[in-house]
Amino acid sequence: MKFVREKKQELADKSSLESVDLLSRFLSSGLTDENFATDIVISFILAGRDTTSAALTWFFWLLSKNPGVEEKILKEIKVKSGLPVLEEVKDMVDTHACLCDTMRLYPPVPVDGKTEEDNDVLPDGTVVKKGTIVAYHPYAIGRMVMIWGSDWAEFKPERWLQRDEGGKWSFVGRDPYTYPYPVFQAGPRVCLGNVMAFLQMKRVVSGVLRRFKVVPAVEDGFEPSFIVSLTSKMKGGFPARIEERRDLKQLIMRRD
Ligand code: HEM
């Protein structure tokens, strides 16, 4: 509320805001209700920050346990790193597939529910009364043998990829109500930021891995715990050591 008021005051004094953050854009476009503006800020912080950071935490953990996968991603980054931003991330199919398999195992929104406004009957005939909470469970969906097969527990990004006749790999989208969409909800309440989320995460992955290796700073045999909250977390965070990559340094210097 303090930030919203400060910005509103700035807008009143100067008639336009110099800052280009999301709140400034909302206020500049004529939003005046302070409570509504505060709700937007909170929902964007929850929706847009905690989710992508949760996904990336598990991504870097899984990558550290799967050097073969990391190798593939590094190759992809090397090929794409000279391209303009959107071009770079658009074709990062290996990274995209890795993010999808990460969120399959560790969905940032692990369970998502709604309250029935009225008595209703679900398509399968289940009767639900007004006031009942109906939830779906991306964490469970991502681990079902029926959908993923007996190797569901394996981190296997290639389950998201297919090869065309020319040998080029591309991403296989599944039925939107099967995956990846339950991770982002589906239908009218689908995540409005899902494309942006992938864009952001791929940029972070490419920016970090291009220069650094993320090494877990944990004892042998350490297994992280998944904490179920509004958004998921790794218990205690991910203790990591950041090592500079020597092999990619030359590439960066040439590019810069
Ligand atoms: C990996 C990252 C993300 C995941 C897994 C995710 C997941 C979700 C889910 C499950 C919902 C539906 C909540 C409900 O049932 O009402 C949702 C809604 C939403 N998300 Fe995301 N989200 C992510 C990133 C983002 C980002 C980066 C933004 C914004 C830049 C964003 C903006 C929103 C907004 C505005 C809604 C509310 C949509 C509505 O109710 O109409 N999300 N997200």
PDB file of C-alpha atoms in Angstrom, residues 49-187:
ATOM      1  CA  ARG A  49       7.923 -14.743  -8.721  1.00  0.00           C
ATOM      2  CA  ASP A  50       7.517 -17.644  -6.282  1.00  0.00           C
ATOM      3  CA  THR A  51       6.402 -19.998  -9.058  1.00  0.00           C
ATOM      4  CA  THR A  52       9.289 -19.495 -11.458  1.00  0.00           C
ATOM      5  CA  SER A  53      11.836 -19.456  -8.627  1.00  0.00           C
ATOM      6  CA  ALA A  54      10.423 -22.739  -7.266  1.00  0.00           C
ATOM      7  CA  ALA A  55      10.640 -24.322 -10.726  1.00  0.00           C
ATOM      8  CA  LEU A  56      14.207 -23.088 -11.221  1.00  0.00           C
ATOM      9  CA  THR A  57      15.346 -24.324  -7.794  1.00  0.00           C
ATOM     10  CA  TRP A  58      14.281 -27.874  -8.689  1.00  0.00           C
ATOM     11  CA  PHE A  59      15.600 -27.472 -12.226  1.00  0.00           C
ATOM     12  CA  PHE A  60      19.136 -26.676 -11.017  1.00  0.00           C
ATOM     13  CA  TRP A  61      18.950 -29.504  -8.486  1.00  0.00           C
ATOM     14  CA  LEU A  62      17.866 -32.056 -11.110  1.00  0.00           C
ATOM     15  CA  LEU A  63      20.466 -30.806 -13.551  1.00  0.00           C
ATOM     16  CA  SER A  64      23.232 -31.270 -10.992  1.00  0.00           C
ATOM     17  CA  LYS A  65      22.137 -34.904 -10.610  1.00  0.00           C
ATOM     18  CA  ASN A  66      21.991 -35.492 -14.373  1.00  0.00           C
ATOM     19  CA  PRO A  67      25.259 -34.364 -15.996  1.00  0.00           C
ATOM     20  CA  GLY A  68      24.230 -35.833 -19.378  1.00  0.00           C
ATOM     21  CA  VAL A  69      21.195 -33.539 -19.484  1.00  0.00           C
ATOM     22  CA  GLU A  70      23.288 -30.544 -18.429  1.00  0.00           C
ATOM     23  CA  GLU A  71      25.690 -31.289 -21.279  1.00  0.00           C
ATOM     24  CA  LYS A  72      22.813 -31.142 -23.780  1.00  0.00           C
ATOM     25  CA  ILE A  73      21.575 -27.834 -22.418  1.00  0.00           C
ATOM     26  CA  LEU A  74      25.051 -26.343 -22.561  1.00  0.00           C
ATOM     27  CA  LYS A  75      25.283 -27.336 -26.214  1.00  0.00           C
ATOM     28  CA  GLU A  76      21.967 -25.653 -26.877  1.00  0.00           C
ATOM     29  CA  ILE A  77      23.097 -22.485 -25.083  1.00  0.00           C
ATOM     30  CA  LYS A  78      26.340 -22.399 -27.066  1.00  0.00           C
ATOM     31  CA  VAL A  79      24.427 -22.545 -30.348  1.00  0.00           C
ATOM     32  CA  LYS A  80      21.811 -19.964 -29.345  1.00  0.00           C
ATOM     33  CA  SER A  81      23.836 -17.547 -27.249  1.00  0.00           C
ATOM     34  CA  GLY A  82      24.648 -15.165 -30.110  1.00  0.00           C
ATOM     35  CA  LEU A  83      20.999 -14.678 -31.097  1.00  0.00           C
ATOM     36  CA  PRO A  84      18.628 -11.874 -30.081  1.00  0.00           C
ATOM     37  CA  VAL A  85      16.644 -12.615 -26.927  1.00  0.00           C
ATOM     38  CA  LEU A  86      13.374 -13.952 -28.348  1.00  0.00           C
ATOM     39  CA  GLU A  87      15.092 -15.956 -31.074  1.00  0.00           C
ATOM     40  CA  GLU A  88      17.359 -17.436 -28.452  1.00  0.00           C
ATOM     41  CA  VAL A  89      14.639 -18.786 -26.207  1.00  0.00           C
ATOM     42  CA  LYS A  90      12.126 -19.731 -28.909  1.00  0.00           C
ATOM     43  CA  ASP A  91      14.151 -22.662 -30.150  1.00  0.00           C
ATOM     44  CA  MET A  92      15.571 -23.865 -26.843  1.00  0.00           C
ATOM     45  CA  VAL A  93      13.740 -27.184 -27.066  1.00  0.00           C
ATOM     46  CA  ASP A  94      16.030 -29.124 -24.742  1.00  0.00           C
ATOM     47  CA  THR A  95      15.752 -26.475 -22.036  1.00  0.00           C
ATOM     48  CA  HIS A  96      11.983 -26.295 -22.550  1.00  0.00           C
ATOM     49  CA  ALA A  97      11.702 -30.062 -22.190  1.00  0.00           C
ATOM     50  CA  CYS A  98      13.882 -29.985 -19.055  1.00  0.00           C
ATOM     51  CA  LEU A  99      11.688 -27.333 -17.474  1.00  0.00           C
ATOM     52  CA  CYS A 100       8.578 -29.368 -18.294  1.00  0.00           C
ATOM     53  CA  ASP A 101       9.947 -32.547 -16.763  1.00  0.00           C
ATOM     54  CA  THR A 102      11.109 -30.574 -13.719  1.00  0.00           C
ATOM     55  CA  MET A 103       7.603 -29.148 -13.207  1.00  0.00           C
ATOM     56  CA  ARG A 104       6.060 -32.570 -13.821  1.00  0.00           C
ATOM     57  CA  LEU A 105       7.956 -33.897 -10.794  1.00  0.00           C
ATOM     58  CA  TYR A 106       7.942 -30.695  -8.746  1.00  0.00           C
ATOM     59  CA  PRO A 107       4.999 -28.496  -9.807  1.00  0.00           C
ATOM     60  CA  PRO A 108       5.285 -24.921  -8.472  1.00  0.00           C
ATOM     61  CA  VAL A 109       1.542 -24.957  -7.679  1.00  0.00           C
ATOM     62  CA  PRO A 110       1.246 -28.496  -6.302  1.00  0.00           C
ATOM     63  CA  VAL A 111      -2.483 -28.469  -5.615  1.00  0.00           C
ATOM     64  CA  ASP A 112      -5.131 -26.075  -6.831  1.00  0.00           C
ATOM     65  CA  GLY A 113      -8.723 -25.866  -5.637  1.00  0.00           C
ATOM     66  CA  LYS A 114     -11.951 -23.985  -6.130  1.00  0.00           C
ATOM     67  CA  THR A 115     -15.169 -23.790  -4.096  1.00  0.00           C
ATOM     68  CA  GLU A 116     -18.429 -24.760  -5.783  1.00  0.00           C
ATOM     69  CA  GLU A 117     -20.693 -21.740  -6.132  1.00  0.00           C
ATOM     70  CA  ASP A 118     -23.729 -23.925  -6.647  1.00  0.00           C
ATOM     71  CA  ASN A 119     -24.835 -27.566  -6.653  1.00  0.00           C
ATOM     72  CA  ASP A 120     -23.232 -29.173  -9.670  1.00  0.00           C
ATOM     73  CA  VAL A 121     -22.630 -32.477 -11.449  1.00  0.00           C
ATOM     74  CA  LEU A 122     -19.172 -33.158 -12.875  1.00  0.00           C
ATOM     75  CA  PRO A 123     -18.857 -34.657 -16.392  1.00  0.00           C
ATOM     76  CA  ASP A 124     -18.274 -38.134 -14.895  1.00  0.00           C
ATOM     77  CA  GLY A 125     -21.539 -37.931 -12.937  1.00  0.00           C
ATOM     78  CA  THR A 126     -20.049 -37.020  -9.564  1.00  0.00           C
ATOM     79  CA  VAL A 127     -22.458 -34.823  -7.637  1.00  0.00           C
ATOM     80  CA  VAL A 128     -20.856 -31.877  -5.833  1.00  0.00           C
ATOM     81  CA  LYS A 129     -22.819 -29.706  -3.471  1.00  0.00           C
ATOM     82  CA  LYS A 130     -22.599 -25.936  -3.165  1.00  0.00           C
ATOM     83  CA  GLY A 131     -19.660 -24.960  -0.917  1.00  0.00           C
ATOM     84  CA  THR A 132     -17.649 -28.142  -1.610  1.00  0.00           C
ATOM     85  CA  ILE A 133     -13.980 -27.583  -2.350  1.00  0.00           C
ATOM     86  CA  VAL A 134     -12.918 -29.344  -5.528  1.00  0.00           C
ATOM     87  CA  ALA A 135      -9.170 -29.591  -6.059  1.00  0.00           C
ATOM     88  CA  TYR A 136      -6.903 -31.084  -8.673  1.00  0.00           C
ATOM     89  CA  HIS A 137      -3.418 -32.230  -7.883  1.00  0.00           C
ATOM     90  CA  PRO A 138      -0.628 -31.533 -10.396  1.00  0.00           C
ATOM     91  CA  TYR A 139       1.915 -33.219  -8.086  1.00  0.00           C
ATOM     92  CA  ALA A 140      -0.038 -36.501  -8.265  1.00  0.00           C
ATOM     93  CA  ILE A 141      -0.880 -36.135 -11.972  1.00  0.00           C
ATOM     94  CA  GLY A 142       2.816 -35.741 -12.778  1.00  0.00           C
ATOM     95  CA  ARG A 143       3.603 -39.032 -11.030  1.00  0.00           C
ATOM     96  CA  MET A 144       0.899 -41.325 -12.373  1.00  0.00           C
ATOM     97  CA  VAL A 145       2.069 -44.574 -13.994  1.00  0.00           C
ATOM     98  CA  MET A 146      -1.065 -44.505 -16.133  1.00  0.00           C
ATOM     99  CA  ILE A 147       0.067 -41.274 -17.819  1.00  0.00           C
ATOM    100  CA  TRP A 148       3.875 -41.412 -17.690  1.00  0.00           C
ATOM    101  CA  GLY A 149       4.627 -45.118 -17.622  1.00  0.00           C
ATOM    102  CA  SER A 150       6.732 -47.131 -15.232  1.00  0.00           C
ATOM    103  CA  ASP A 151       9.672 -44.696 -15.496  1.00  0.00           C
ATOM    104  CA  TRP A 152       7.602 -41.807 -14.120  1.00  0.00           C
ATOM    105  CA  ALA A 153      10.113 -41.247 -11.299  1.00  0.00           C
ATOM    106  CA  GLU A 154      12.966 -40.651 -13.730  1.00  0.00           C
ATOM    107  CA  PHE A 155      13.920 -37.148 -14.757  1.00  0.00           C
ATOM    108  CA  LYS A 156      13.693 -37.696 -18.502  1.00  0.00           C
ATOM    109  CA  PRO A 157      13.309 -34.518 -20.576  1.00  0.00           C
ATOM    110  CA  GLU A 158      13.260 -36.496 -23.817  1.00  0.00           C
ATOM    111  CA  ARG A 159       9.729 -37.660 -23.002  1.00  0.00           C
ATOM    112  CA  TRP A 160       8.749 -34.165 -24.206  1.00  0.00           C
ATOM    113  CA  LEU A 161      10.629 -34.327 -27.485  1.00  0.00           C
ATOM    114  CA  GLN A 162      10.093 -35.885 -30.884  1.00  0.00           C
ATOM    115  CA  ARG A 163      12.396 -36.177 -33.882  1.00  0.00           C
ATOM    116  CA  ASP A 164      11.237 -35.301 -37.395  1.00  0.00           C
ATOM    117  CA  GLU A 165      12.373 -37.074 -40.594  1.00  0.00           C
ATOM    118  CA  GLY A 166      15.255 -34.639 -41.010  1.00  0.00           C
ATOM    119  CA  GLY A 167      16.508 -35.583 -37.524  1.00  0.00           C
ATOM    120  CA  LYS A 168      15.508 -32.257 -35.962  1.00  0.00           C
ATOM    121  CA  TRP A 169      14.157 -32.434 -32.401  1.00  0.00           C
ATOM    122  CA  SER A 170      11.012 -30.537 -31.542  1.00  0.00           C
ATOM    123  CA  PHE A 171       8.822 -30.191 -28.502  1.00  0.00           C
ATOM    124  CA  VAL A 172       5.741 -32.431 -28.255  1.00  0.00           C
ATOM    125  CA  GLY A 173       2.796 -30.635 -26.717  1.00  0.00           C
ATOM    126  CA  ARG A 174       0.358 -33.041 -25.108  1.00  0.00           C
ATOM    127  CA  ASP A 175      -3.384 -32.723 -24.683  1.00  0.00           C
ATOM    128  CA  PRO A 176      -3.668 -29.359 -22.862  1.00  0.00           C
ATOM    129  CA  TYR A 177      -5.812 -30.917 -20.148  1.00  0.00           C
ATOM    130  CA  THR A 178      -3.227 -33.625 -19.556  1.00  0.00           C
ATOM    131  CA  TYR A 179       0.027 -31.674 -19.480  1.00  0.00           C
ATOM    132  CA  PRO A 180       1.793 -29.234 -19.309  1.00  0.00           C
ATOM    133  CA  TYR A 181      -1.356 -27.231 -18.666  1.00  0.00           C
ATOM    134  CA  PRO A 182      -2.551 -28.598 -15.323  1.00  0.00           C
ATOM    135  CA  VAL A 183       0.695 -27.153 -13.995  1.00  0.00           C
ATOM    136  CA  PHE A 184      -0.606 -23.807 -15.243  1.00  0.00           C
ATOM    137  CA  GLN A 185      -4.338 -24.648 -14.705  1.00  0.00           C
ATOM    138  CA  ALA A 186      -6.526 -25.021 -17.819  1.00  0.00           C
ATOM    139  CA  GLY A 187      -9.584 -23.419 -19.378  1.00  0.00           C
TER     140      GLY A 187
END
